[in-house]
PDB file of C-alpha atoms and ligand atoms in Angstrom:
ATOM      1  CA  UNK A 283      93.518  98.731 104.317  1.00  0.00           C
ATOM      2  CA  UNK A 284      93.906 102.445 103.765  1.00  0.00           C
ATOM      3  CA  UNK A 285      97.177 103.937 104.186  1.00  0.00           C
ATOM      4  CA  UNK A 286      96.514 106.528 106.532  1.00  0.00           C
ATOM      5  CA  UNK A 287     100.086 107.340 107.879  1.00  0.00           C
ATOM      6  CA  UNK A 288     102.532 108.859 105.831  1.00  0.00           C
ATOM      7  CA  UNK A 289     105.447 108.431 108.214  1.00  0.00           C
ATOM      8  CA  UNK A 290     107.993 107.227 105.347  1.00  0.00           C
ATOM      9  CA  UNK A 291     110.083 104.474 107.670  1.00  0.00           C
ATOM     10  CA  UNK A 292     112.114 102.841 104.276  1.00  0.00           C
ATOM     11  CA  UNK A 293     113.174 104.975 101.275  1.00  0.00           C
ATOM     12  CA  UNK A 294     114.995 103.720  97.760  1.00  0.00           C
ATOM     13  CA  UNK A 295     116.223 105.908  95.441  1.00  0.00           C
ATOM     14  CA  UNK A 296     117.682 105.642  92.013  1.00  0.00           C
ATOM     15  CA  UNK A 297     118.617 102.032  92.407  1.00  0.00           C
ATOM     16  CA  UNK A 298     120.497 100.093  89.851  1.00  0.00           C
ATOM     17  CA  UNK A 299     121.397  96.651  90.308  1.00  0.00           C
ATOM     18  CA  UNK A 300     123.615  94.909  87.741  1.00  0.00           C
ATOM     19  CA  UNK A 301     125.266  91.188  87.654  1.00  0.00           C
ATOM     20  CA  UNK A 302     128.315  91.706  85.540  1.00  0.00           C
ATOM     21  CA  UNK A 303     126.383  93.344  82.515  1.00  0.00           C
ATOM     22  CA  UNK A 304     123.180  92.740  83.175  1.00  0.00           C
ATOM     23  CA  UNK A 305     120.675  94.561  84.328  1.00  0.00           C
ATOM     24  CA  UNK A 306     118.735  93.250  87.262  1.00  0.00           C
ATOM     25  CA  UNK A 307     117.347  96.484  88.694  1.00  0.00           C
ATOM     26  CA  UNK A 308     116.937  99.885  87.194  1.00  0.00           C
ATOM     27  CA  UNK A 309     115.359 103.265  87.855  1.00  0.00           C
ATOM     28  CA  UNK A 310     113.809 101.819  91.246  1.00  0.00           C
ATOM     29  CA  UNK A 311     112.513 104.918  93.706  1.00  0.00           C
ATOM     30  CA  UNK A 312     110.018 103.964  96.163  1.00  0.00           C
ATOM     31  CA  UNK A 313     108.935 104.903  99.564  1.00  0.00           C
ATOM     32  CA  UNK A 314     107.649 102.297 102.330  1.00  0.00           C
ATOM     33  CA  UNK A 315     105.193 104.190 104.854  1.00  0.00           C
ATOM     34  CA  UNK A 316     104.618 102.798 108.639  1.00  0.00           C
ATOM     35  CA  UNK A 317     101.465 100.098 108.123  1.00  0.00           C
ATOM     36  CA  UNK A 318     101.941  99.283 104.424  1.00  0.00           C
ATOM     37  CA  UNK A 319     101.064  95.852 103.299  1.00  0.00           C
ATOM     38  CA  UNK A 320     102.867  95.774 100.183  1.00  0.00           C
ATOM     39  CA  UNK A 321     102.025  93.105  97.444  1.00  0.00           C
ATOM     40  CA  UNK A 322     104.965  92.245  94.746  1.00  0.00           C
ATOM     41  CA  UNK A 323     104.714  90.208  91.977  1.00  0.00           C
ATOM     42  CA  UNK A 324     106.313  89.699  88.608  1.00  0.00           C
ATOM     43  CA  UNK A 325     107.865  87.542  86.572  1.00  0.00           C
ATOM     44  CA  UNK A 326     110.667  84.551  87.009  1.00  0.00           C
ATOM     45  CA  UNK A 327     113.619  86.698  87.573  1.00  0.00           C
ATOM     46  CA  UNK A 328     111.935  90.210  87.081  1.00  0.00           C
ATOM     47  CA  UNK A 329     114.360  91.244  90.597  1.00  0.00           C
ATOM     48  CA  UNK A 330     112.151  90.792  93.002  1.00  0.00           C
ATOM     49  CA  UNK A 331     114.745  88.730  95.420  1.00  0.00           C
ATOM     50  CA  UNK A 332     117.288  91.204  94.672  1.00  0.00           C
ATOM     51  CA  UNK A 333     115.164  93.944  95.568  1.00  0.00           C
ATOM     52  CA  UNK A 334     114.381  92.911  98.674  1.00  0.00           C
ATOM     53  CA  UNK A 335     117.729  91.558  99.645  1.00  0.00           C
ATOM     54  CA  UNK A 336     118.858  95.351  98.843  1.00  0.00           C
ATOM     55  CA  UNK A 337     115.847  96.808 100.859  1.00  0.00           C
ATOM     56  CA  UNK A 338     117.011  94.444 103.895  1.00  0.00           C
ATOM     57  CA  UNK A 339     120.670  95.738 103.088  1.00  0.00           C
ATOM     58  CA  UNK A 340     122.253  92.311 102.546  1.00  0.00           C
ATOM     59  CA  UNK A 341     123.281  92.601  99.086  1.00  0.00           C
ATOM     60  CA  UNK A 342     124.894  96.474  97.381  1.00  0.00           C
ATOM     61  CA  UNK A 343     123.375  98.189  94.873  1.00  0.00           C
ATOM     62  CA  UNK A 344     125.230  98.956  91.936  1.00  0.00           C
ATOM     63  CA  UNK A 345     124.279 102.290  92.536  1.00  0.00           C
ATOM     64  CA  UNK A 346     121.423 104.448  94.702  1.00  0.00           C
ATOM     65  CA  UNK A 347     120.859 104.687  98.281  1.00  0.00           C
ATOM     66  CA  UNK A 348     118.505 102.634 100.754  1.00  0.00           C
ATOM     67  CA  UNK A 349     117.475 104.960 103.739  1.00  0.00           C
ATOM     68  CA  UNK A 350     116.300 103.696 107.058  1.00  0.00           C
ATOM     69  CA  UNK A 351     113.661 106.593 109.338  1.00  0.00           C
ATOM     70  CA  UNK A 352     112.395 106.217 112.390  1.00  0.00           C
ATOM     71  CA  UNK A 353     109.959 109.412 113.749  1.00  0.00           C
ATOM     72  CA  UNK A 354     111.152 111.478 110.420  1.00  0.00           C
ATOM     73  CA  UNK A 355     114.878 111.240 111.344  1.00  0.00           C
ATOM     74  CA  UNK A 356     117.573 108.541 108.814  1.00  0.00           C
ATOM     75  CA  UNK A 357     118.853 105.479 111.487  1.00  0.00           C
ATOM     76  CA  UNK A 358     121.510 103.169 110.684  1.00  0.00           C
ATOM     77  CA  UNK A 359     119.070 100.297 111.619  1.00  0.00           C
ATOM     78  CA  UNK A 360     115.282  99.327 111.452  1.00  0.00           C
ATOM     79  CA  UNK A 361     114.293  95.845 113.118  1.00  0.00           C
ATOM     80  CA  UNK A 362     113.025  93.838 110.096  1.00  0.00           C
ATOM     81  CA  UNK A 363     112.243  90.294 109.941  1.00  0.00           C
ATOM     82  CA  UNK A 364     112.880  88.547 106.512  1.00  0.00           C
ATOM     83  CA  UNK A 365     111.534  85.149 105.305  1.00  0.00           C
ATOM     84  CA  UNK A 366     113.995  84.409 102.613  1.00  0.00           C
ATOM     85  CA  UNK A 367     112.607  82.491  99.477  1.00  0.00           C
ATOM     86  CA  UNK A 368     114.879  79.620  99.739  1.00  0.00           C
ATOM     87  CA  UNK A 369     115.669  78.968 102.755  1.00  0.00           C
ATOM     88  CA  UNK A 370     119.588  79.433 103.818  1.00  0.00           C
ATOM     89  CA  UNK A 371     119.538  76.821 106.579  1.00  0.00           C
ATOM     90  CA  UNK A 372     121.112  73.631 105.419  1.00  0.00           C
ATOM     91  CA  UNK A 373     118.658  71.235 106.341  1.00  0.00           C
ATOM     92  CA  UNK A 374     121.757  68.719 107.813  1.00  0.00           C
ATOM     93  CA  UNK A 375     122.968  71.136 110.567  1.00  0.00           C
ATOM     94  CA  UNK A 376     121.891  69.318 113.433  1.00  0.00           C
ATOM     95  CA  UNK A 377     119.719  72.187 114.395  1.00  0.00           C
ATOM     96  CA  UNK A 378     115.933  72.408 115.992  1.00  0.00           C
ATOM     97  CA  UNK A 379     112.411  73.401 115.319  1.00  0.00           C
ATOM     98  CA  UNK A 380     112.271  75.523 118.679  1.00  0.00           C
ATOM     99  CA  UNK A 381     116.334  76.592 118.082  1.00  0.00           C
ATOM    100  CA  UNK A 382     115.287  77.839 114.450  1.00  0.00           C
ATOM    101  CA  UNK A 383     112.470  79.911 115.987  1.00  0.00           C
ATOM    102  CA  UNK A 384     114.975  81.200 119.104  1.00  0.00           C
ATOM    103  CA  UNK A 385     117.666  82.451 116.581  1.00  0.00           C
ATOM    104  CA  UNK A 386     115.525  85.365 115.591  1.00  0.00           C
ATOM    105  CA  UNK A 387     115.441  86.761 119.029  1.00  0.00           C
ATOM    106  CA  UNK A 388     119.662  86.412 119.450  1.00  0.00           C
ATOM    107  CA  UNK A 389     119.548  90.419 118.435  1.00  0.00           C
ATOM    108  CA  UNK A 390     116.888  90.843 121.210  1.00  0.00           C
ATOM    109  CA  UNK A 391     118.721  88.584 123.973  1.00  0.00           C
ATOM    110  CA  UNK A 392     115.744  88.269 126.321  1.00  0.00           C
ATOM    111  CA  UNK A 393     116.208  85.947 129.422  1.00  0.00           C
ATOM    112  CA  UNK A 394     115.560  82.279 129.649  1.00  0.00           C
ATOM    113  CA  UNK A 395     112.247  82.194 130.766  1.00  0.00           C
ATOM    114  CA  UNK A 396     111.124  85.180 128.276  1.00  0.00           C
ATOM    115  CA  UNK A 397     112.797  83.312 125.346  1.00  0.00           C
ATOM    116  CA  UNK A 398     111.483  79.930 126.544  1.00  0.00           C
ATOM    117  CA  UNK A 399     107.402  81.530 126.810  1.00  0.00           C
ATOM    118  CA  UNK A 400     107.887  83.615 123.575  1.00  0.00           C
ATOM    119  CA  UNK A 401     109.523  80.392 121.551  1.00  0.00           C
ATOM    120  CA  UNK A 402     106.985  78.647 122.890  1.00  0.00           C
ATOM    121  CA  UNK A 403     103.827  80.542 122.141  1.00  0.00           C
ATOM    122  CA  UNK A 404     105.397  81.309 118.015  1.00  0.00           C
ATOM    123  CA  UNK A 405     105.684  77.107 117.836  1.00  0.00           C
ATOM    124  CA  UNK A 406     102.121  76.616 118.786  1.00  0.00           C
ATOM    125  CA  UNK A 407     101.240  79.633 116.648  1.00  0.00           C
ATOM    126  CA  UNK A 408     103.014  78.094 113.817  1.00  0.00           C
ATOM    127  CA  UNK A 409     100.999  74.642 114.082  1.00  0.00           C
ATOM    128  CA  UNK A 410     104.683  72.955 115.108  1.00  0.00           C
ATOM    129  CA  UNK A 411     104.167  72.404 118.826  1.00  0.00           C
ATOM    130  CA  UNK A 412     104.501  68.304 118.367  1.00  0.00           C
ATOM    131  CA  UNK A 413     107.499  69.157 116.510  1.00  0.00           C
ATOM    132  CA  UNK A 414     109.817  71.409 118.404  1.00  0.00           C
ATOM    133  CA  UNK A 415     112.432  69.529 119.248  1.00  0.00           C
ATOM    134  CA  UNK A 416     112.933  67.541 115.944  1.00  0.00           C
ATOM    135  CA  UNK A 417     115.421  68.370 113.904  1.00  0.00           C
ATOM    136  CA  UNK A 418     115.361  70.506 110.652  1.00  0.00           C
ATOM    137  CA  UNK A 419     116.241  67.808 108.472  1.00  0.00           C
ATOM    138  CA  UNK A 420     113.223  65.737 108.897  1.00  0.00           C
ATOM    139  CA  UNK A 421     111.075  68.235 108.388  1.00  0.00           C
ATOM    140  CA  UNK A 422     108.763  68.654 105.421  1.00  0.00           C
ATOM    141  CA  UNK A 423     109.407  71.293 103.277  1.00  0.00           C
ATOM    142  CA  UNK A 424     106.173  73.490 104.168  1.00  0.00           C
ATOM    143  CA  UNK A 425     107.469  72.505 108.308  1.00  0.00           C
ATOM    144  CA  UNK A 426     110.583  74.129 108.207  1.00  0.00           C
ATOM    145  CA  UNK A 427     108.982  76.901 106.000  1.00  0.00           C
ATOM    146  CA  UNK A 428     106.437  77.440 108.996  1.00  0.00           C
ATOM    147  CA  UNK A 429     109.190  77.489 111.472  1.00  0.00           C
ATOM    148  CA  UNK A 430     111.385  80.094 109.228  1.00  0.00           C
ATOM    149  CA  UNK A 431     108.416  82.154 109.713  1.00  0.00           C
ATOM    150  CA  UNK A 432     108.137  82.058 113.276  1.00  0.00           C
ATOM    151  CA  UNK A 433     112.014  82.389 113.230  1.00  0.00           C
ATOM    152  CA  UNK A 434     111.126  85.898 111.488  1.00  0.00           C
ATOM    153  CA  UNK A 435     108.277  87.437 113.355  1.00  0.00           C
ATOM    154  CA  UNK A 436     109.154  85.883 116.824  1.00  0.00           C
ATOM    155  CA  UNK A 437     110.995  89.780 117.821  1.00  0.00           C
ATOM    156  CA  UNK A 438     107.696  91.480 116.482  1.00  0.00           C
ATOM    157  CA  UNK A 439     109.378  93.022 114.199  1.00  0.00           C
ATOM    158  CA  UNK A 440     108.390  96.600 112.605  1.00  0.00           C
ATOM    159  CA  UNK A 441     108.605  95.840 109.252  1.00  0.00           C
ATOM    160  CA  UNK A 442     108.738  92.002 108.084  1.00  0.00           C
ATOM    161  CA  UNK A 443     109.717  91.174 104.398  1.00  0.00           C
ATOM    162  CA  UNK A 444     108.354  87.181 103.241  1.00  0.00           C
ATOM    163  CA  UNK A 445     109.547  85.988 100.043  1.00  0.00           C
ATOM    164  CA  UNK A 446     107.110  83.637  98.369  1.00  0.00           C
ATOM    165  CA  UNK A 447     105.928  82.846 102.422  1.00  0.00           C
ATOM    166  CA  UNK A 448     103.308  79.918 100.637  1.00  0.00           C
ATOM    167  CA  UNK A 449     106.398  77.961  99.274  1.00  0.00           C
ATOM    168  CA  UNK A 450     106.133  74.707 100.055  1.00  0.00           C
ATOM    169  CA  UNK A 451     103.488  75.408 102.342  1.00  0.00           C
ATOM    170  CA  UNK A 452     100.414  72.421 101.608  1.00  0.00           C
ATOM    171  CA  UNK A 453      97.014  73.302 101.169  1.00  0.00           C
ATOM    172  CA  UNK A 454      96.072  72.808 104.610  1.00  0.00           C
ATOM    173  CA  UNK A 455      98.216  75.717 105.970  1.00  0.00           C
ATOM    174  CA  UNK A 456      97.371  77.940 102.934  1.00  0.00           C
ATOM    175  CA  UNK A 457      94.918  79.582 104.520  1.00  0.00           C
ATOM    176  CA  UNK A 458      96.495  79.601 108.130  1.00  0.00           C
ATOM    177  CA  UNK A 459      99.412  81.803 106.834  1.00  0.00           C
ATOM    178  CA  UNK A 460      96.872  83.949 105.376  1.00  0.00           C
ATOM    179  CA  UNK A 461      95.325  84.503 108.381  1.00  0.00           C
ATOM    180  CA  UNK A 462      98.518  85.015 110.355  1.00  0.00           C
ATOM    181  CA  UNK A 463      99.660  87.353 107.385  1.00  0.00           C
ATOM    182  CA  UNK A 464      96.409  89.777 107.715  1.00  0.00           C
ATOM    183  CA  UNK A 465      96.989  89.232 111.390  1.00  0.00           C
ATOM    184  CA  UNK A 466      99.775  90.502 111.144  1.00  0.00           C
ATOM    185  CA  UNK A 467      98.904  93.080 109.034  1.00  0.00           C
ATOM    186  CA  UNK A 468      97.542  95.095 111.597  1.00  0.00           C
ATOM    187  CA  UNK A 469     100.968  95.411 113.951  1.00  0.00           C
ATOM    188  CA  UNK A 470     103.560  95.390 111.018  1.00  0.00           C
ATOM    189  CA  UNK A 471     104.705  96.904 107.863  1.00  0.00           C
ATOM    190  CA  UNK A 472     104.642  93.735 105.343  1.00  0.00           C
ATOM    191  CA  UNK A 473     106.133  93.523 102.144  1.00  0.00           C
ATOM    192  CA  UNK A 474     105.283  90.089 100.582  1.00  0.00           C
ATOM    193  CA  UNK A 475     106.748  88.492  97.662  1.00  0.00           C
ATOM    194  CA  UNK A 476     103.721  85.978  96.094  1.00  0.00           C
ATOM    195  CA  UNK A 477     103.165  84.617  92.854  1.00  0.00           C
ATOM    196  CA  UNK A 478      99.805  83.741  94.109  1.00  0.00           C
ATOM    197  CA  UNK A 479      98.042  87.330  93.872  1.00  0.00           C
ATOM    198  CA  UNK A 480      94.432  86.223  94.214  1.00  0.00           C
ATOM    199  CA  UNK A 481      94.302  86.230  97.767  1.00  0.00           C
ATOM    200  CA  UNK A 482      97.180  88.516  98.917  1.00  0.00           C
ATOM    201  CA  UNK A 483      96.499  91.438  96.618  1.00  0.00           C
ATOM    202  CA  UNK A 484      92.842  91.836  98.389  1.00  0.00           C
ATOM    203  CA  UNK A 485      94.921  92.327 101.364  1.00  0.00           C
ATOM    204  CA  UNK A 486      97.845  94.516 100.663  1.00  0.00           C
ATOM    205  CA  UNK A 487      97.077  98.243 100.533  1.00  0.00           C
ATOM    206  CA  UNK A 488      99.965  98.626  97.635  1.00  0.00           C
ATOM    207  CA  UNK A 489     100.794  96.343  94.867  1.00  0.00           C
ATOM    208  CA  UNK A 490     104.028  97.011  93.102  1.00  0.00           C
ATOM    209  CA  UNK A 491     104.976  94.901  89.931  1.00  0.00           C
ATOM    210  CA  UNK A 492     109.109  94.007  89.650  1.00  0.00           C
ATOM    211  CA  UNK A 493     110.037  93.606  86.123  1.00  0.00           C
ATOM    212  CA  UNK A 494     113.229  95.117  86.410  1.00  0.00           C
ATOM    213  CA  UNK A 495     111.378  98.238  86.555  1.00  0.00           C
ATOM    214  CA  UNK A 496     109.184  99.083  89.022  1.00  0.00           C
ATOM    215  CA  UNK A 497     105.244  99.823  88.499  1.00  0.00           C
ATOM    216  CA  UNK A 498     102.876 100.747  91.540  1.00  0.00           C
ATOM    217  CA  UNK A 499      99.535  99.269  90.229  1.00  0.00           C
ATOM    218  CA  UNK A 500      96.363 102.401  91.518  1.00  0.00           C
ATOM    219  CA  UNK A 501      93.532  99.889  89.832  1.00  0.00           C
ATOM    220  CA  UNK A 502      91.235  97.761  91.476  1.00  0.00           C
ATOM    221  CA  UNK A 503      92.722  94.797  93.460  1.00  0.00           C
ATOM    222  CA  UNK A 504      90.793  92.701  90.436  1.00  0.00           C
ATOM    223  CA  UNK A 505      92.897  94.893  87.925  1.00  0.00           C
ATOM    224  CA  UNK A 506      95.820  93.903  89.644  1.00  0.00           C
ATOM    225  CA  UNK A 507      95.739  90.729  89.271  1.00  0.00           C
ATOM    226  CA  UNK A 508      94.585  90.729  85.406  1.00  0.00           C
ATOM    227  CA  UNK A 509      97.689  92.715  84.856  1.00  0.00           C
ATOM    228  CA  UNK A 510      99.971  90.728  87.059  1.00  0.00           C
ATOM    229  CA  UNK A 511      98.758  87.878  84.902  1.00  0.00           C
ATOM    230  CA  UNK A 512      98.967  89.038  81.667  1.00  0.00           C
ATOM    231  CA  UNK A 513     102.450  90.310  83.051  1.00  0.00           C
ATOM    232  CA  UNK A 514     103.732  86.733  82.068  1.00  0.00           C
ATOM    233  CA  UNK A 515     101.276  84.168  82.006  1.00  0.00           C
ATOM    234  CA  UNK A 516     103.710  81.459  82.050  1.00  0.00           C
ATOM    235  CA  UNK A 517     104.733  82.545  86.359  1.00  0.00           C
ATOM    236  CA  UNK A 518     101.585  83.342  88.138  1.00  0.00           C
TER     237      UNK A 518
HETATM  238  N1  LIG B 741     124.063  86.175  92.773  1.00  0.00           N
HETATM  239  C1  LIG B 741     123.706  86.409  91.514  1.00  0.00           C
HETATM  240  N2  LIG B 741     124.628  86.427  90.525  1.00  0.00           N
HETATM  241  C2  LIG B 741     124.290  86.693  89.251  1.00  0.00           C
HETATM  242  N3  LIG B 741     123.033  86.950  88.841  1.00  0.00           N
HETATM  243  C3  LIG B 741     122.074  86.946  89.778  1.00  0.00           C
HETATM  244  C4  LIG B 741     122.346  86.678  91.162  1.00  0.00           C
HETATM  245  N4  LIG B 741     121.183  86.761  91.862  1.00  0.00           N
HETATM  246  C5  LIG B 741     120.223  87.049  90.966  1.00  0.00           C
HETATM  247  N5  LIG B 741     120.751  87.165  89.728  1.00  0.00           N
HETATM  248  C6  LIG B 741     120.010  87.491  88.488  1.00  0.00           C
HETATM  249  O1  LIG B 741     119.253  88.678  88.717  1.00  0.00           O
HETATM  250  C7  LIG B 741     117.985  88.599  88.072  1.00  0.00           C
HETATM  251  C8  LIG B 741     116.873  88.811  89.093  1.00  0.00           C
HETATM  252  O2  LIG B 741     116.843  87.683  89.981  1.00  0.00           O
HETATM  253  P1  LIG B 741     115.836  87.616  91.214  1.00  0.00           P
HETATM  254  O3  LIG B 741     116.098  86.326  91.909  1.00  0.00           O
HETATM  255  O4  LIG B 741     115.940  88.863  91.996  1.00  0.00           O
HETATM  256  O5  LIG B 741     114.424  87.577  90.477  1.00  0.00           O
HETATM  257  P2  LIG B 741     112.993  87.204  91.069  1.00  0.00           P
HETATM  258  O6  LIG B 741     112.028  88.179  90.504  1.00  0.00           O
HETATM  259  O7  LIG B 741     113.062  87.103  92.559  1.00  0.00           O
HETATM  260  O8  LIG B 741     112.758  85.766  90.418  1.00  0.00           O
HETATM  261  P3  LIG B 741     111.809  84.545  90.886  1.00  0.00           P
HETATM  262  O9  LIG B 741     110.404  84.989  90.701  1.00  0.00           O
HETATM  263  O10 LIG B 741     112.180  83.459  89.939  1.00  0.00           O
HETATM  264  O11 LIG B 741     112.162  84.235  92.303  1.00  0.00           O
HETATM  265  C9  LIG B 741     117.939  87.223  87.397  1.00  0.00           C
HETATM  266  O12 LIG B 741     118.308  87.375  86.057  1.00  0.00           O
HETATM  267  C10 LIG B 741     118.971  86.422  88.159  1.00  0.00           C
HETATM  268  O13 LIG B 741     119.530  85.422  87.341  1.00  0.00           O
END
């Protein structure tokens, strides 16, 4: 996908992250344009998490500033939906398939029959229609993964963030979430988190590397994912 518009919608500059002493982000200035599909990769704690979580404004910088645009003009908010990498929802909180999906419309607040159609339709979409009203905790891991996405993209979203979105996810649904993911591709900004590069980086339009330090691969997709794996062999 080419990135034809330049309408910058997410900017970062000059962030520095540090834990205590240590440096978990540094020097990071980039510049997310309406319709990017953004690929990261990188090694086992290269900062990728953290960069998002800072992107998505749920963790500080140490220092540098995260700017939200909408038409050209800074906004205090952007609707983004975020697929964290491990998932925050203790799986004994006596909670539902169909009531995980329904929490990411509570910003929306739709009425009963809207939320009931639109809950409905993400289940089915998600493959978890025979298992709506079971409980999170006996789900599968790649279940409760599929309804954390449908939790995230169920407001359509302008710009959705998925950490590692294949985690847990079996072989069957592999290529499902692929599909969705280009699907979705079209409607959304995407930034997605993968150690899995063969198949994402073909779709992304941008493919950053975290290693701290931020590099914005220009080479081929194939390139990409040479360097990605000679980035550290041992994580991809
Ligand atoms: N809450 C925290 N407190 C202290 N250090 C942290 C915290 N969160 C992350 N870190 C450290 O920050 C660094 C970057 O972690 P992060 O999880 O962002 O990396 P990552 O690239 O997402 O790793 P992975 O590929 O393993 O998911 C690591 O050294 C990690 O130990």
């Amino acid at each position: 996908m080419e990135n034809k518009e330049k309408e910058i919608i997410i900017s970062l500059r000059d962030i520095c992250k540090k834990w205590d002493d240590k440096i978990a982000l540094e020097d990071i200035n980039f510049d997310v344009h309406r319709g990017d599909f953004i690929a990261i990769t990188g090694p086992n704690g290269g900062g990728k998490t953290t960069l998002l979580r800072i992107l998505l404004r749920l963790l500080k910088p140490t220092s540098g500033s995260v700017t939200y645009f909408r038409h050209g003009k800074a906004v205090d908010d952007l609707s983004i939906g975020y697929l964290p990498q491990k998932n925050m929802i203790d799986s004994r909180f006596p909670i539902s398939v169909e009531e995980v999906i329904a929490s990411g419309l509570i910003a929306e607040s739709p009425g009963k029959e809207e939320m009931r159609r639109r809950v409905s339709e993400v289940t089915k979409l998600m493959g978890l229609e025979n298992h709506s009203s079971q409980t999170i905790g006996n789900l599968s891991g790649g279940q409760l993964q599929r309804a954390l996405l449908g939790r995230a993209i169920i407001a359509r979203p302008r710009v959705l963030v998925l950490d590692e979105p294949l985690s847990y996810v079996d072989k069957r649904f592999e290529h499902y979430i692929y599909d969705l993911v280009a699907e979705l591709s079209h409607s959304t900004t995407l930034l997605l988190v993968s150690h899995e590069m063969s198949t994402i980086a073909g779709m992304a339009n941008r493919h950053l590397i975290i290693d701290h330090r931020l590099t914005e691969c220009h080479s081929s997709h194939h390139q990409v994912h040479y360097d990605c794996d000679d980035d550290d062999g041992s994580s991809m």
